[in-house]
Amino acid sequence: MTDLADLSAAELLAAYRGRSLSPVEVTEAVIARIAAWEPQLDALWAYDPEAALAQAKASEMRWRKGEALPLDGVPGTIKENIRTKGVAVPLGTAATELVPAADDAPPAARLREAGLVILAKTTMPDYGMLSSGLSSFHKLARNPWDLSRNPGGSSAGAGAAGAAGYGPLHVGTDIGGSIRLPAGWCGLVGLKPSFGRVPIDPTYYGRVAGPMTRTVEDAALMMRELSKPDPRDGMSLPPQRIDWLALDLDPKGLRIGLQLDAGIGLTVEPETKAAIEAAAKAFADAGAIVEPVAPHITRAMLDGLDDFWRQRAWVDIGALPAEKQARVLPYIFQWAEGGRNLPGERVYRGMSQMMAMRDAALKAIGPYDFILSPVSPVPSYPAEWASPVDDPARPFEHICFTVAANMSDQPAISVHAGLTAAGLPIGLQITGRRFDDLGVLGMARFWERMRGPVVWPRLP
């Protein structure tokens, strides 16, 4: 019998409608799951089981009265850099003053309005600038598939929580791969929506919020709520009517690019390459036209972005008093300090590489409906490392398949492709044309059906 903590949001909503389950008993089951896993995972911050049970009881009453909300009574979490009223926002770093937030940021507001039972915030690394669960503020987050391994980041806790069954719905943020990388390394579905599709505050170039779930359908359920308008995001897209649950997609006749070499960064390891090739074959067997795609991101683009992000980080960290600088994770401090003395022209040219990356990515997808690639060239790495390379002089060697979509407004989704011989998840990335969020969800749903169910990790 399936544990209640492992049911999808779609299954829970159907059970609530049929009165076969209640939000209270489901929330109690998730709280029991957290009690079993959390001492080893350290995925959560500001965890409040009593508040969650109170929300579940209120949801139960709405269901009884026939006043249920779209996600009423479904348990989930919110990444800690997304404001929730009354809870401080540490940004993953011990250098932050803990001041309770005055309001809910747009993603949190939409999920609360939809009836999500908010269990906790999820952990992240300092300033969200690592693909790791390593933080100077939070305990070290670990991967449920192998506790010696990293969940990835920066949505580290969300990845671990989703894989461990801390409820079905989790929201992360992504500016270079921070939803898709932990989703890939933890076996989840992780959607980086088109830029502006999900209102967010504060907004920034390439920064998005999106769902991290075990199923494509649950990601679509979240997008139905997260994509609702909010005037606080001046860069958000105009509201658009999208039938988010219209996920049936026939690949026959679609033109699909297959990218197995990013041209720079880490080399794609053989098991990852084989898993992505197997997924591409499934689409080809279904009638899609699958063709190889050449690398389109250059070393100049990646290094220029590194220059710009270092200097941007140093503007904040360099302004801190010495005692607070000392609290920043040493890896992040060393990386950001590399921006201290960069000349203005070099920083400007680095910033300009975002547009060069955007142009290259849009040109690459021009002949195609979608592009398939690995999410990461390699499976997960030691939990204590800051990245698969663990070198602040080479911080972005693993994001060469993910970062371009942040700069080009394109939707990109990570979906579980299979396991390595060591039992570590491999993520398939599906990138679509600008604003075709429903298309990438449909592609992921097709692959999900071809792949079959995932057997989720259990406590060792």
Coordinates of C-alpha atoms in Angstrom, one line a residue:
M1 CA 0.0 0.0 0.0
T2 CA 1.3 3.5 -0.9
D3 CA 2.3 5.6 2.1
L4 CA 0.1 8.8 2.2
A5 CA 3.3 10.8 2.1
D6 CA 4.1 9.4 -1.3
L7 CA 0.8 10.3 -3.0
S8 CA 0.9 13.0 -5.7
A9 CA -1.0 16.2 -5.4
A10 CA -3.4 15.0 -8.2
E11 CA -4.1 11.8 -6.2
L12 CA -4.6 13.7 -3.0
L13 CA -7.0 16.2 -4.5
A14 CA -9.0 13.3 -6.0
A15 CA -9.1 11.6 -2.7
Y16 CA -10.2 14.7 -0.9
R17 CA -13.0 15.2 -3.4
G18 CA -14.1 11.6 -2.9
R19 CA -13.8 11.9 1.0
S20 CA -11.5 8.9 1.1
L21 CA -8.7 11.0 2.7
S22 CA -8.5 14.1 4.7
P23 CA -5.9 16.9 4.7
V24 CA -5.2 16.3 8.4
E25 CA -4.3 12.6 8.0
V26 CA -2.2 13.3 5.0
T27 CA -0.3 16.1 6.8
E28 CA 0.2 13.9 9.8
A29 CA 1.7 11.2 7.5
V30 CA 4.1 13.8 6.0
I31 CA 5.1 15.0 9.4
A32 CA 5.9 11.4 10.3
R33 CA 8.0 11.1 7.1
I34 CA 9.9 14.3 8.0
A35 CA 10.5 13.0 11.5
A36 CA 12.1 9.9 10.0
W37 CA 14.2 11.6 7.3
E38 CA 15.1 15.1 8.5
P39 CA 17.7 14.3 11.1
Q40 CA 19.8 12.9 8.2
L41 CA 18.7 15.2 5.3
D42 CA 18.6 18.7 6.9
A43 CA 16.4 20.0 4.1
L44 CA 14.2 22.3 6.1
W45 CA 14.3 25.6 7.9
A46 CA 11.5 27.3 9.9
Y47 CA 9.7 23.9 10.0
D48 CA 6.4 24.4 11.9
P49 CA 4.3 21.1 12.1
E50 CA 1.8 22.7 14.5
A51 CA 1.0 25.5 12.0
A52 CA 0.8 22.9 9.2
L53 CA -1.7 20.9 11.1
A54 CA -3.8 24.0 11.8
Q55 CA -3.7 24.8 8.1
A56 CA -4.8 21.2 7.3
K57 CA -7.7 21.4 9.8
A58 CA -8.9 24.6 8.1
S59 CA -8.6 22.9 4.7
E60 CA -10.6 20.0 6.0
M61 CA -13.4 22.3 7.0
R62 CA -13.4 23.9 3.5
W63 CA -13.7 20.5 1.8
R64 CA -16.6 19.6 4.1
K65 CA -18.4 22.9 3.2
G66 CA -17.8 22.5 -0.5
E67 CA -15.5 25.6 -0.5
A68 CA -12.2 23.9 -1.4
L69 CA -9.4 25.9 -3.0
P70 CA -7.4 24.7 -6.1
L71 CA -4.6 23.0 -4.0
D72 CA -6.5 22.7 -0.8
G73 CA -4.8 20.5 1.8
V74 CA -1.9 19.5 -0.3
P75 CA 1.4 19.7 1.8
G76 CA 4.5 21.3 0.4
T77 CA 7.4 23.6 1.0
I78 CA 8.8 27.0 -0.2
K79 CA 12.4 27.8 -0.8
E80 CA 13.7 30.1 2.0
N81 CA 14.6 33.0 -0.4
I82 CA 10.9 33.4 -1.3
R83 CA 9.4 35.6 1.4
T84 CA 6.6 34.2 3.6
K85 CA 5.0 36.6 6.0
G86 CA 6.5 36.6 9.5
V87 CA 9.5 34.4 8.6
A88 CA 13.0 35.8 8.1
V89 CA 14.9 35.4 4.8
P90 CA 18.5 34.3 5.6
L91 CA 19.4 33.8 1.9
G92 CA 21.4 30.8 3.1
T93 CA 24.1 32.9 4.8
A94 CA 25.0 33.5 8.4
A95 CA 25.8 37.1 7.4
T96 CA 22.1 38.0 7.1
E97 CA 20.2 39.9 9.8
L98 CA 17.1 37.8 10.6
V99 CA 14.2 40.2 10.2
P100 CA 10.7 38.7 9.7
A101 CA 9.3 39.3 6.3
A102 CA 6.4 41.8 6.1
D103 CA 4.5 39.9 3.4
D104 CA 4.4 36.9 1.1
A105 CA 6.4 37.1 -2.1
P106 CA 4.2 36.4 -5.2
P107 CA 4.9 32.6 -5.5
A108 CA 4.2 32.1 -1.8
A109 CA 1.1 34.3 -2.0
R110 CA -0.3 32.3 -4.9
L111 CA 0.3 28.9 -3.2
R112 CA -1.1 30.1 0.1
E113 CA -4.2 31.5 -1.7
A114 CA -4.6 28.1 -3.4
G115 CA -4.7 26.3 0.0
L116 CA -1.2 24.7 0.1
V117 CA -0.4 23.4 3.6
I118 CA 3.0 25.1 4.1
L119 CA 5.2 22.8 6.1
A120 CA 8.5 24.8 6.1
K121 CA 11.0 26.7 4.1
T122 CA 13.7 24.7 2.3
T123 CA 17.4 25.3 2.7
M124 CA 19.8 26.9 0.2
P125 CA 23.5 27.9 0.0
D126 CA 24.9 31.4 0.7
Y127 CA 23.1 33.9 -1.6
G128 CA 21.9 31.0 -3.8
M129 CA 25.2 31.1 -5.6
L130 CA 26.2 27.4 -5.4
S131 CA 24.8 24.2 -6.9
S132 CA 25.1 22.6 -3.5
G133 CA 23.5 22.1 -0.1
L134 CA 26.5 23.8 1.5
S135 CA 25.7 26.8 3.6
S136 CA 27.1 29.0 6.4
F137 CA 23.7 29.3 7.9
H138 CA 21.9 26.0 7.4
K139 CA 23.0 22.5 8.2
L140 CA 24.5 20.6 5.4
A141 CA 21.7 19.2 3.2
R142 CA 22.1 15.7 1.8
N143 CA 20.7 13.7 -1.1
P144 CA 18.1 11.0 -0.1
W145 CA 19.3 8.7 -2.9
D146 CA 22.7 8.5 -1.2
L147 CA 23.3 10.4 2.0
S148 CA 27.0 10.9 1.2
R149 CA 26.0 12.8 -1.9
N150 CA 24.8 16.4 -2.6
P151 CA 21.2 17.3 -3.5
G152 CA 22.5 20.1 -5.7
G153 CA 21.4 23.6 -5.5
S154 CA 20.7 26.3 -5.0
S155 CA 17.2 24.8 -4.4
A156 CA 19.0 22.2 -2.3
G157 CA 16.4 21.6 0.4
A158 CA 13.6 21.5 -2.1
G159 CA 15.3 18.8 -4.1
A160 CA 16.0 16.7 -1.0
A161 CA 12.5 17.2 0.4
G162 CA 10.8 16.3 -2.9
A163 CA 12.8 13.0 -3.2
A164 CA 12.2 12.1 0.4
G165 CA 8.4 12.6 0.2
Y166 CA 8.0 15.8 2.3
G167 CA 4.7 16.3 0.6
P168 CA 4.3 16.5 -3.2
L169 CA 4.7 20.2 -4.0
H170 CA 7.9 22.3 -3.7
V171 CA 8.9 25.6 -5.2
G172 CA 12.4 26.7 -6.0
T173 CA 14.2 29.5 -7.8
D174 CA 16.6 29.3 -10.8
I175 CA 19.0 31.8 -12.3
G176 CA 21.5 29.4 -13.9
G177 CA 20.1 25.9 -13.2
S178 CA 19.1 26.1 -9.5
I179 CA 15.8 24.3 -10.0
R180 CA 16.8 21.9 -12.7
L181 CA 20.2 20.8 -11.3
P182 CA 18.8 19.6 -7.9
A183 CA 15.8 18.2 -9.6
G184 CA 18.1 16.2 -11.9
W185 CA 20.3 15.0 -9.1
C186 CA 17.3 14.1 -6.9
G187 CA 15.1 12.4 -9.6
L188 CA 12.4 15.1 -9.6
V189 CA 10.6 17.1 -12.2
G190 CA 11.9 20.7 -12.1
L191 CA 10.5 23.4 -14.4
K192 CA 12.3 26.6 -15.0
P193 CA 9.5 28.5 -16.6
S194 CA 9.8 31.1 -19.3
F195 CA 11.2 34.3 -17.8
G196 CA 8.3 36.4 -16.5
R197 CA 5.8 33.5 -16.6
V198 CA 5.8 33.3 -12.8
P199 CA 5.8 36.7 -11.0
I200 CA 8.6 37.0 -8.5
D201 CA 9.8 39.7 -6.2
P202 CA 12.6 40.7 -6.2
T203 CA 13.0 40.2 -9.9
Y204 CA 16.4 40.0 -11.7
Y205 CA 17.7 39.1 -15.2
G206 CA 17.1 35.4 -15.7
R207 CA 15.7 34.8 -12.2
V208 CA 12.6 32.6 -12.0
A209 CA 10.6 30.6 -9.6
G210 CA 9.1 27.2 -10.5
P211 CA 7.8 23.9 -9.3
M212 CA 9.8 20.9 -8.1
T213 CA 7.7 17.8 -7.9
R214 CA 7.7 14.0 -8.4
T215 CA 5.3 14.1 -11.4
V216 CA 4.7 16.3 -14.4
E217 CA 1.0 16.6 -13.6
D218 CA 1.8 18.0 -10.2
A219 CA 4.2 20.6 -11.8
A220 CA 1.4 21.6 -14.0
L221 CA -1.0 22.0 -11.1
M222 CA 1.5 24.3 -9.4
M223 CA 2.0 26.3 -12.6
R224 CA -1.8 26.9 -12.8
E225 CA -1.4 28.9 -9.6
L226 CA 2.1 30.3 -9.7
S227 CA 1.5 31.9 -13.1
K228 CA -1.3 34.1 -11.9
P229 CA -0.5 37.8 -12.1
D230 CA 1.1 40.0 -9.5
P231 CA 1.7 43.7 -10.0
R232 CA 4.9 43.6 -7.9
D233 CA 6.9 42.0 -10.7
G234 CA 7.4 44.7 -13.4
M235 CA 9.1 42.2 -15.7
S236 CA 6.4 39.5 -15.6
L237 CA 4.5 38.5 -18.7
P238 CA 1.0 39.7 -19.4
P239 CA -1.6 37.2 -18.0
Q240 CA -2.4 34.4 -20.5
R241 CA -5.1 31.7 -20.5
I242 CA -3.2 28.4 -20.5
D243 CA -4.8 25.0 -19.9
W244 CA -2.0 23.8 -17.8
L245 CA -3.4 20.3 -17.5
A246 CA -3.6 19.8 -21.3
L247 CA -0.5 17.6 -21.2
D248 CA -1.1 15.1 -23.9
L249 CA 1.5 15.6 -26.7
D250 CA 2.2 13.4 -29.7
P251 CA 5.8 13.7 -30.7
K252 CA 5.1 12.5 -34.3
G253 CA 6.6 15.0 -36.7
L254 CA 8.2 17.2 -34.1
R255 CA 11.7 18.4 -34.9
I256 CA 13.9 17.7 -31.8
G257 CA 17.5 18.6 -31.4
L258 CA 19.8 16.4 -29.3
Q259 CA 22.7 18.1 -27.6
L260 CA 25.2 15.8 -25.9
D261 CA 28.2 18.1 -25.9
A262 CA 28.1 21.6 -24.4
G263 CA 31.4 22.4 -26.0
I264 CA 32.8 23.7 -22.7
G265 CA 32.7 22.7 -19.0
L266 CA 32.7 19.2 -17.7
T267 CA 32.7 16.3 -20.1
V268 CA 29.4 14.3 -20.2
E269 CA 30.1 11.0 -18.5
P270 CA 29.1 7.8 -20.3
E271 CA 26.1 6.7 -18.2
T272 CA 24.6 10.2 -18.5
K273 CA 25.1 10.2 -22.2
A274 CA 23.5 6.8 -22.6
A275 CA 20.5 7.8 -20.6
I276 CA 19.9 10.9 -22.7
E277 CA 20.4 8.9 -25.9
A278 CA 17.8 6.4 -24.7
A279 CA 15.3 9.2 -24.1
A280 CA 16.0 10.6 -27.6
K281 CA 15.4 7.2 -29.1
A282 CA 12.0 7.0 -27.4
F283 CA 11.0 10.3 -29.1
A284 CA 12.4 9.1 -32.4
D285 CA 10.5 5.8 -32.1
A286 CA 7.3 7.8 -31.6
G287 CA 7.8 9.6 -34.9
A288 CA 9.9 12.7 -34.0
I289 CA 12.7 13.9 -36.2
V290 CA 15.8 13.9 -33.9
E291 CA 19.0 15.5 -35.1
P292 CA 22.2 16.4 -33.3
V293 CA 22.8 20.0 -32.1
A294 CA 26.2 21.5 -32.1
P295 CA 27.5 23.4 -29.0
H296 CA 26.5 27.0 -28.9
I297 CA 27.8 28.4 -25.6
T298 CA 31.4 29.6 -25.6
R299 CA 34.1 30.0 -23.0
A300 CA 33.9 33.8 -23.4
M301 CA 30.2 33.7 -22.6
L302 CA 30.6 31.6 -19.4
D303 CA 33.7 33.4 -18.1
G304 CA 32.1 36.8 -18.9
L305 CA 29.0 35.8 -16.9
D306 CA 31.3 34.7 -14.1
D307 CA 33.0 38.1 -14.0
F308 CA 29.6 39.9 -13.9
W309 CA 28.2 37.7 -11.2
R310 CA 31.4 37.9 -9.0
Q311 CA 31.3 41.7 -9.1
R312 CA 27.6 41.8 -8.4
A313 CA 28.1 39.5 -5.4
W314 CA 31.1 41.6 -4.2
V315 CA 28.9 44.8 -4.3
D316 CA 26.8 43.2 -1.5
I317 CA 29.5 41.2 0.4
G318 CA 32.1 43.9 0.2
A319 CA 29.7 46.4 1.8
L320 CA 29.3 44.3 4.9
P321 CA 31.3 45.0 8.0
A322 CA 34.3 42.7 8.6
E323 CA 32.5 40.7 11.3
K324 CA 29.7 39.9 8.9
Q325 CA 32.1 39.1 6.0
A326 CA 33.7 36.6 8.2
R327 CA 30.4 34.7 8.5
V328 CA 30.0 34.2 4.8
L329 CA 30.9 30.7 3.5
P330 CA 34.6 30.9 2.7
Y331 CA 34.1 29.4 -0.8
I332 CA 31.5 32.1 -1.7
F333 CA 33.7 34.9 -0.1
Q334 CA 36.7 33.8 -2.1
W335 CA 34.7 33.6 -5.3
A336 CA 33.0 37.0 -4.8
E337 CA 36.2 38.7 -3.8
G338 CA 37.5 37.9 -7.3
G339 CA 35.2 40.7 -8.5
R340 CA 36.6 43.3 -6.1
N341 CA 39.1 44.9 -8.5
L342 CA 37.6 44.0 -11.9
P343 CA 37.8 47.1 -14.2
G344 CA 34.4 48.5 -15.3
E345 CA 35.0 47.7 -18.9
R346 CA 35.5 44.0 -18.1
V347 CA 32.4 43.9 -15.9
Y348 CA 30.4 45.5 -18.7
R349 CA 31.7 43.1 -21.3
G350 CA 30.9 40.3 -18.9
M351 CA 27.3 41.5 -18.5
S352 CA 27.0 41.7 -22.3
Q353 CA 27.7 38.0 -22.5
M354 CA 24.2 37.4 -21.1
M355 CA 22.8 38.8 -24.4
A356 CA 25.4 36.9 -26.5
M357 CA 24.3 33.7 -24.7
R358 CA 20.6 34.6 -25.3
D359 CA 21.2 35.1 -29.0
A360 CA 23.2 31.9 -29.3
A361 CA 20.5 29.8 -27.5
L362 CA 17.6 31.2 -29.6
K363 CA 19.6 30.6 -32.8
A364 CA 20.3 27.0 -31.8
I365 CA 16.6 26.2 -31.2
G366 CA 15.5 28.0 -34.4
P367 CA 15.2 24.8 -36.5
Y368 CA 13.6 22.8 -33.7
D369 CA 10.6 22.6 -31.5
F370 CA 12.6 21.3 -28.5
I371 CA 16.2 20.4 -27.6
L372 CA 17.1 17.4 -25.4
S373 CA 20.3 17.4 -23.4
P374 CA 21.6 16.3 -20.0
V375 CA 20.8 18.6 -17.1
S376 CA 24.2 18.1 -15.7
P377 CA 27.2 16.4 -17.4
V378 CA 27.8 14.3 -14.2
P379 CA 25.8 12.7 -11.5
S380 CA 25.8 14.0 -7.9
Y381 CA 29.0 14.5 -6.0
P382 CA 30.2 14.6 -2.4
A383 CA 27.8 16.4 0.0
E384 CA 30.6 18.5 1.4
W385 CA 31.6 20.0 -1.9
A386 CA 30.4 23.4 -3.2
S387 CA 30.1 22.1 -6.8
P388 CA 31.1 19.1 -8.9
V389 CA 34.5 20.8 -9.4
D390 CA 34.7 22.3 -5.9
D391 CA 37.0 25.1 -7.0
P392 CA 35.9 28.8 -6.7
A393 CA 38.2 29.6 -9.7
R394 CA 36.1 27.3 -11.9
P395 CA 32.6 27.7 -10.4
F396 CA 30.3 27.1 -13.4
E397 CA 31.8 24.1 -15.3
H398 CA 28.6 22.1 -14.6
I399 CA 26.0 24.6 -15.7
C400 CA 26.8 24.7 -19.4
F401 CA 23.6 22.9 -20.4
T402 CA 21.3 24.9 -18.1
V403 CA 22.4 28.5 -17.9
A404 CA 21.6 29.6 -21.5
A405 CA 17.8 29.2 -21.0
N406 CA 17.9 31.6 -18.1
M407 CA 19.3 34.3 -20.5
S408 CA 17.0 33.5 -23.4
D409 CA 13.6 33.4 -21.7
Q410 CA 13.1 29.8 -22.7
P411 CA 11.3 27.2 -20.6
A412 CA 13.4 24.2 -19.7
I413 CA 12.4 21.2 -17.6
S414 CA 14.4 18.5 -15.8
V415 CA 12.8 15.0 -15.7
H416 CA 14.2 11.8 -14.4
A417 CA 16.0 9.8 -17.1
G418 CA 17.3 6.9 -15.1
L419 CA 19.9 5.8 -12.6
T420 CA 23.7 5.2 -12.8
A421 CA 25.1 1.9 -11.8
A422 CA 25.7 3.4 -8.4
G423 CA 22.0 4.3 -8.0
L424 CA 22.3 8.0 -8.6
P425 CA 19.6 9.9 -10.7
I426 CA 20.3 11.3 -14.1
G427 CA 18.3 14.3 -15.3
L428 CA 17.0 14.8 -18.9
Q429 CA 16.6 18.5 -19.8
I430 CA 13.9 19.5 -22.4
T431 CA 14.2 23.0 -23.6
G432 CA 11.5 24.7 -25.6
R433 CA 10.9 27.8 -27.6
R434 CA 10.3 31.0 -25.7
F435 CA 7.1 31.0 -23.7
D436 CA 6.1 27.4 -24.7
D437 CA 6.0 26.2 -21.1
L438 CA 3.0 23.9 -21.8
G439 CA 5.0 22.3 -24.6
V440 CA 8.0 21.3 -22.4
L441 CA 5.5 20.0 -19.8
G442 CA 3.9 17.9 -22.5
M443 CA 7.2 16.6 -23.7
A444 CA 8.2 15.7 -20.2
R445 CA 4.8 13.9 -19.6
F446 CA 5.3 11.8 -22.8
W447 CA 8.8 10.8 -21.6
E448 CA 7.4 10.1 -18.1
R449 CA 5.0 7.6 -19.5
M450 CA 7.6 6.0 -21.7
R451 CA 10.0 5.7 -18.8
G452 CA 7.6 4.3 -16.2
P453 CA 7.3 5.0 -12.5
V454 CA 10.2 6.0 -10.3
V455 CA 11.0 3.8 -7.2
W456 CA 11.8 6.5 -4.6
P457 CA 14.5 6.1 -2.0
R458 CA 13.8 4.7 1.4
L459 CA 15.6 5.3 4.7
P460 CA 18.8 3.1 4.8

